[in-house]
Short mmCIF file of C-alpha atoms in Angstrom, two decimals:
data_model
loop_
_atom_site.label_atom_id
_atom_site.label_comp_id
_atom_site.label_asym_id
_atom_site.label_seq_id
_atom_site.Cartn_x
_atom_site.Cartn_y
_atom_site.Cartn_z
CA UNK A 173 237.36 145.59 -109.12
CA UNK A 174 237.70 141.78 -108.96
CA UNK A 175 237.75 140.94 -112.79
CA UNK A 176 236.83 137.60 -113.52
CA UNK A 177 235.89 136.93 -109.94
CA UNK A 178 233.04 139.41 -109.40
CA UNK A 179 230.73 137.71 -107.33
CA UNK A 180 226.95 138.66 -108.20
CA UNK A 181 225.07 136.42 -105.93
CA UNK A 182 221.64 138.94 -105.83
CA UNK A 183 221.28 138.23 -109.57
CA UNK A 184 220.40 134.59 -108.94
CA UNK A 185 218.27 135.37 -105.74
CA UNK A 186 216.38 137.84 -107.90
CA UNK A 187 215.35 135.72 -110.64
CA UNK A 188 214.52 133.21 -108.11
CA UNK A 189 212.28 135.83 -106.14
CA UNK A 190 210.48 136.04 -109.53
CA UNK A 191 209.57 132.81 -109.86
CA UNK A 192 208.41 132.78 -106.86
CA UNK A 193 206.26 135.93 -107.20
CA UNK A 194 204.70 133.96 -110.47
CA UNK A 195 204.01 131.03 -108.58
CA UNK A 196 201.76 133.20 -106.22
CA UNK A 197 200.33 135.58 -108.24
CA UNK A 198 199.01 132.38 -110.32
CA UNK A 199 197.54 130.08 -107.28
CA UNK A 200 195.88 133.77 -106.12
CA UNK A 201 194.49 134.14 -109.61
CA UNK A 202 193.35 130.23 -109.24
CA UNK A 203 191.23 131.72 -106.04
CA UNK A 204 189.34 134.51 -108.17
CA UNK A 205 191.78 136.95 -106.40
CA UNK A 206 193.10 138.56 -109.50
CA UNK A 207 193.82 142.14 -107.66
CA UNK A 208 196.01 140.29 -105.28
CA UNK A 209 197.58 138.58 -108.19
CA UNK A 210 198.10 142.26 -109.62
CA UNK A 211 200.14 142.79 -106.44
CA UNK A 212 203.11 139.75 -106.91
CA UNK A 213 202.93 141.14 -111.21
CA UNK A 214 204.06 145.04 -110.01
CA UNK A 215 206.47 143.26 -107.70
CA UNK A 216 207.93 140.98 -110.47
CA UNK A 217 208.46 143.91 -112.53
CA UNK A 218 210.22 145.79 -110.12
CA UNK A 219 212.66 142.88 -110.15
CA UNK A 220 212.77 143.54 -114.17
CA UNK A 221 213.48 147.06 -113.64
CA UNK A 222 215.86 146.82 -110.94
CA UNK A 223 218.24 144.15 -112.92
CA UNK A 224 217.73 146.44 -115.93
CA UNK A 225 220.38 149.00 -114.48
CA UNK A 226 222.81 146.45 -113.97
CA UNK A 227 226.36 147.37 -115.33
CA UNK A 228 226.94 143.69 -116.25
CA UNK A 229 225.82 141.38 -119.08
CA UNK A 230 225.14 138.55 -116.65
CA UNK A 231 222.83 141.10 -115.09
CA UNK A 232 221.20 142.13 -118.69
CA UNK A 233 220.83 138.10 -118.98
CA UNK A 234 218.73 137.37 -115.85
CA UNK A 235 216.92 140.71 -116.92
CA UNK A 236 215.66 139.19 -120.18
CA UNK A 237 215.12 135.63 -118.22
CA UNK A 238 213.10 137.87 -115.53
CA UNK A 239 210.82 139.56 -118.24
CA UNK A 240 210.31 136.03 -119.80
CA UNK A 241 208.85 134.76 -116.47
CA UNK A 242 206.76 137.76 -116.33
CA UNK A 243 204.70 137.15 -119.75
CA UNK A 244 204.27 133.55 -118.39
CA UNK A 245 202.00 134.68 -115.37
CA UNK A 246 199.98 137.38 -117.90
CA UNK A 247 199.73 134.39 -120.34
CA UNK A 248 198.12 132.24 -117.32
CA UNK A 249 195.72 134.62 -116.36
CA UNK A 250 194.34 135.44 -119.75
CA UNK A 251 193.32 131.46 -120.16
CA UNK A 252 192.08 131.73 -116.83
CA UNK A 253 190.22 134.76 -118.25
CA UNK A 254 190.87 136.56 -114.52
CA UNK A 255 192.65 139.89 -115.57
CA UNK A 256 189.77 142.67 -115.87
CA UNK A 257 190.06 145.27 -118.34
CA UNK A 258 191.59 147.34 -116.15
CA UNK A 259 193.83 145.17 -114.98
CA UNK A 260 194.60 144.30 -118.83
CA UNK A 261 195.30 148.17 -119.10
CA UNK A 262 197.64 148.23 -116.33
CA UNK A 263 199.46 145.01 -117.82
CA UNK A 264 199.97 147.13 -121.14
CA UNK A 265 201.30 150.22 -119.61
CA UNK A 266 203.95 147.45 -117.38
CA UNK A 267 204.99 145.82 -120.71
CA UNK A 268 205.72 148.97 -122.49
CA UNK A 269 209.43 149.40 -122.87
CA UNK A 270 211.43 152.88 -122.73
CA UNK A 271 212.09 154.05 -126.31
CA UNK A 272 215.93 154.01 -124.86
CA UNK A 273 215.86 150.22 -123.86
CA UNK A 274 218.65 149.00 -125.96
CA UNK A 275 220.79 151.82 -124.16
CA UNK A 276 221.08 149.30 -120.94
CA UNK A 277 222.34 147.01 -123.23
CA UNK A 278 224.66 149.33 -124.33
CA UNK A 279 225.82 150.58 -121.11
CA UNK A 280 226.67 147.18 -119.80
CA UNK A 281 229.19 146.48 -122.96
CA UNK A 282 230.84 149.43 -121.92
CA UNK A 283 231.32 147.41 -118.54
CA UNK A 284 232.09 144.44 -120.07
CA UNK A 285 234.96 145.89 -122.31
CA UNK A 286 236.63 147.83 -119.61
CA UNK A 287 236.90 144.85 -117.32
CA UNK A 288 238.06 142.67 -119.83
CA UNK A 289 240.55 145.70 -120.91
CA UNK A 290 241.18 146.35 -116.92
CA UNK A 291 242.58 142.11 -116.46
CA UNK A 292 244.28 142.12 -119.69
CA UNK A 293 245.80 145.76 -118.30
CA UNK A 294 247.17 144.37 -115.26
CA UNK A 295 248.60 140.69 -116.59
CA UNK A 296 250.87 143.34 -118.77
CA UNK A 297 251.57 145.07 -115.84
CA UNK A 298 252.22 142.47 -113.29
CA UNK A 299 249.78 143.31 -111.47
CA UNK A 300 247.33 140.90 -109.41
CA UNK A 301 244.22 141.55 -109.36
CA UNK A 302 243.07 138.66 -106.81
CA UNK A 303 241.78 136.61 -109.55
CA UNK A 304 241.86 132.59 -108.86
CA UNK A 305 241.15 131.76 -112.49
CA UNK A 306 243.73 129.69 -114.19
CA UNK A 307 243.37 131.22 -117.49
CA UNK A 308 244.75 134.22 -116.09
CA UNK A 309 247.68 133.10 -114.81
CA UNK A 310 248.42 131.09 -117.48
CA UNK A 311 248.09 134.54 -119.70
CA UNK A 312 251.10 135.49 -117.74
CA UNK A 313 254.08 133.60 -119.26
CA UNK A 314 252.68 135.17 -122.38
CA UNK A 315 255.11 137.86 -124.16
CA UNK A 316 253.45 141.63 -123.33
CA UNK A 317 253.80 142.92 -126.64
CA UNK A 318 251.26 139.69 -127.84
CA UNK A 319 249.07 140.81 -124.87
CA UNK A 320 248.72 144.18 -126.20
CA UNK A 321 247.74 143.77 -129.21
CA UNK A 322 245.46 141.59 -127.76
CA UNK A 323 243.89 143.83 -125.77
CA UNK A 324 243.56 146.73 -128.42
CA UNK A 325 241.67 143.97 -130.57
CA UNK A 326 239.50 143.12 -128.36
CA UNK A 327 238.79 147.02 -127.10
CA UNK A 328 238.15 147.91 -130.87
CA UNK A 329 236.35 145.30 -131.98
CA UNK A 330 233.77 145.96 -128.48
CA UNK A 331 233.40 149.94 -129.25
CA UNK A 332 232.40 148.70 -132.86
CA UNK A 333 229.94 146.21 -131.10
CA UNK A 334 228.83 148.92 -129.42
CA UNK A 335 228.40 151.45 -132.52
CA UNK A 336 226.11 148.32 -133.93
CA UNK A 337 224.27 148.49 -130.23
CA UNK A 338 223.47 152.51 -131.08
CA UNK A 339 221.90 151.87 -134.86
CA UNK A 340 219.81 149.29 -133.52
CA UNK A 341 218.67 151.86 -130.91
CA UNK A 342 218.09 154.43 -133.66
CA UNK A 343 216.39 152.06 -136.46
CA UNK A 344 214.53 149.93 -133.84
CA UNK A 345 215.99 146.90 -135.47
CA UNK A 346 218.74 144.68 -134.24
CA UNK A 347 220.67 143.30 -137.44
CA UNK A 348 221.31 139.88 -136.42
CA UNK A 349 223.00 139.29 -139.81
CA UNK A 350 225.63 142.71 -139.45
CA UNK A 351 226.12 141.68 -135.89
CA UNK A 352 227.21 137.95 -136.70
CA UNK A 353 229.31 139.14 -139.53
CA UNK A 354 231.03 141.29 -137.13
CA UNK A 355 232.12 139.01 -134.63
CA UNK A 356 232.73 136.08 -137.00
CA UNK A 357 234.84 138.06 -138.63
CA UNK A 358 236.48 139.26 -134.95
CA UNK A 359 236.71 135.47 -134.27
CA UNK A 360 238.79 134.51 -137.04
CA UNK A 361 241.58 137.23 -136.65
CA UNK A 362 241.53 136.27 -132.68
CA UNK A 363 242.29 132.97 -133.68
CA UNK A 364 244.39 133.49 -136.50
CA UNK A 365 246.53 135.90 -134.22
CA UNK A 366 246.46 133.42 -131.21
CA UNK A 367 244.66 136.61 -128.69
CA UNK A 368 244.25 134.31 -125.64
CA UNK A 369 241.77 137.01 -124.23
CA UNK A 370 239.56 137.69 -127.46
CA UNK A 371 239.82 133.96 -128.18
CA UNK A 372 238.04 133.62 -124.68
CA UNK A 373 235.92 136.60 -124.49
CA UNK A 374 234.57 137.59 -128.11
CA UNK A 375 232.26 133.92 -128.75
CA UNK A 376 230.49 134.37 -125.99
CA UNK A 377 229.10 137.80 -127.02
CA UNK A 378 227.88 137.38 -130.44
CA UNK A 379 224.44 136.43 -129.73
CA UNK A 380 223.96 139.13 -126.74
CA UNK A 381 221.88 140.99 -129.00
CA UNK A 382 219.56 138.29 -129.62
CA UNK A 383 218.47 137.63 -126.67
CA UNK A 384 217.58 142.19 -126.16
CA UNK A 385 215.31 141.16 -129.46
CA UNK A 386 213.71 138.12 -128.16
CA UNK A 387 212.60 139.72 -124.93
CA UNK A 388 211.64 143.57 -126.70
CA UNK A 389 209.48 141.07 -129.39
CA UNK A 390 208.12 138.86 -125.91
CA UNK A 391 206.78 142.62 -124.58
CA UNK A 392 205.68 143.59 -128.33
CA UNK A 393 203.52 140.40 -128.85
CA UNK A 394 202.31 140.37 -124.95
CA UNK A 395 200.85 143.82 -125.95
CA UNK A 396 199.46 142.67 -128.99
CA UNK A 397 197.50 139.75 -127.30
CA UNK A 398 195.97 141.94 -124.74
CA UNK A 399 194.78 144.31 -126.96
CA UNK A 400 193.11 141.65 -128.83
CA UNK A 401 191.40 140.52 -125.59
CA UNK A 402 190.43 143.28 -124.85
CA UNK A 403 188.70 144.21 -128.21
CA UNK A 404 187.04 140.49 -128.07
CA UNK A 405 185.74 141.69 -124.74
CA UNK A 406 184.14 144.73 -126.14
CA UNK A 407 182.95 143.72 -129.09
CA UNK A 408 182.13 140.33 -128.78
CA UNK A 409 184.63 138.84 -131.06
CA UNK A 410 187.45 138.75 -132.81
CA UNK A 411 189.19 141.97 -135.14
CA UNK A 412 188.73 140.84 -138.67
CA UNK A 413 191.94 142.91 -139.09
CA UNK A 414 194.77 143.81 -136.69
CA UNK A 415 194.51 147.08 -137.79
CA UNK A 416 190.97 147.68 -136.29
CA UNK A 417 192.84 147.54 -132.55
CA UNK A 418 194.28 150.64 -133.64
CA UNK A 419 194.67 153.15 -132.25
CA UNK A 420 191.87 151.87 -129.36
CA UNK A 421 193.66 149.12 -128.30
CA UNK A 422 196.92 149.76 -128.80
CA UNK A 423 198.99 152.84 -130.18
CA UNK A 424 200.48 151.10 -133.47
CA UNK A 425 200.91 147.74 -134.29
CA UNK A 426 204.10 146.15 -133.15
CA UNK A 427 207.05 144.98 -135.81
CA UNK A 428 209.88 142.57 -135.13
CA UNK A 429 212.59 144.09 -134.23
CA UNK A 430 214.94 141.70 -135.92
CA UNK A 431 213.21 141.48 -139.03
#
């Protein structure tokens, strides 16, 4: 409703509350209390999964920052060597991301188009929205007719961000390379064309994606180290071959999703 000025002060008090959780759960695992430990981890990833359904990209940022936190306090307690197996088990099932995941991603491009599309919208119409920012009332000494093409730009080059977002849902790889050529491409004709909004808006999204891959490969390789602790456990070393934790340890060996 408020553009630009959307206030979203729970986004910073939840990734704070996660950090704090982390601090806990690893001065409890210090104590030998690892099942108390457990208690702050399911509470941290609450936090993951509640930020998850935000409509916003700031709120799919602190999401990713959340889940990087997380892997941090599993990391601690394997070189403490407190997590039990079960507790190990538990940690795999947490760190297993929907098959949708990407779709959150999606879903908060949508948001991010239509409020950019919304601002733009009302500058043409005269309309104020309450916004404070300077940039946008600067925009309005701007001709309309500049302003709308601006606007369809920017809305077509998003839906075609988000048509990228779907194959990389599909294929299970994000291609950094089609993705950068897309909004390098969207760059140049927003400054070529002088698009105040697009020339604002459009840097700043181009390495989103990115950051989805870094934190679905974080989860991916978490997995992948507990199911090698747990086969050292049982068998009293290491796997010759990562192919021998399969399927025992883990379902199927993890790829990169941007590779």
């Amino acid at each position: 409703e408020n553009g630009f000025e959307t206030l979203l002060p729970h986004l910073a008090n939840l990734k704070g509350l996660t950090q704090v959780l982390w601090h806990s759960a690893a001065i409890t695992l210090a104590r030998g209390a690892a099942d108390g430990a457990m208690e702050d981890v399911r509470l941290q990833f609450r936090l993951f999964e509640v930020t998850g359904s935000d409509i916003y990209l700031i709120g799919q940022l602190v999401h990713a920052a959340i889940g990087h936190i997380i892997v941090d306090g599993l990391t601690a307690g394997l070189h403490l060597g407190q997590w039990s197996d079960e507790q190990l088990a538990e940690w795999d099932e947490l760190l297993t991301l929907d098959g949708d995941y990407l779709k959150q991603w999606e879903r908060c491009m949508h948001s991010e188009r239509l409020m950019t599309d919304l601002t733009i919208e009302s500058v043409i119409n005269g309309v104020d929205l309450g916004g404070g920012e300077d940039f946008v009332k600067d925009t309005k000494w701007i001709p309309k007719q500049w302003l709308v093409k601006d606007m369809i730009f920017y809305d077509t080059t998003m839906k075609q961000y988000t048509e990228l977002i779907r194959e990389a849902a599909d294929t299970g790889r994000i291609d950094r390379k089609k993705i950068s050529l897309h909004f390098s491409k969207a760059e140049a004709t927003s400054e070529q064309k002088m698009y105040p909004f697009s020339r604002m808006m459009i840097p700043a999204l181009g390495k989103t994606m990115a950051k989805a891959g870094r934190i679905m490969n974080k989860f991916s390789a978490a997995r992948l180290g507990i199911a090698i602790e747990r086969y050292r456990r049982a068998n009293g070393d290491l796997p010759g071959d990562l192919s021998e934790l399969v399927p025992d340890y883990i379902a199927a060996l993890p790829s990169d999703t941007m590779t």
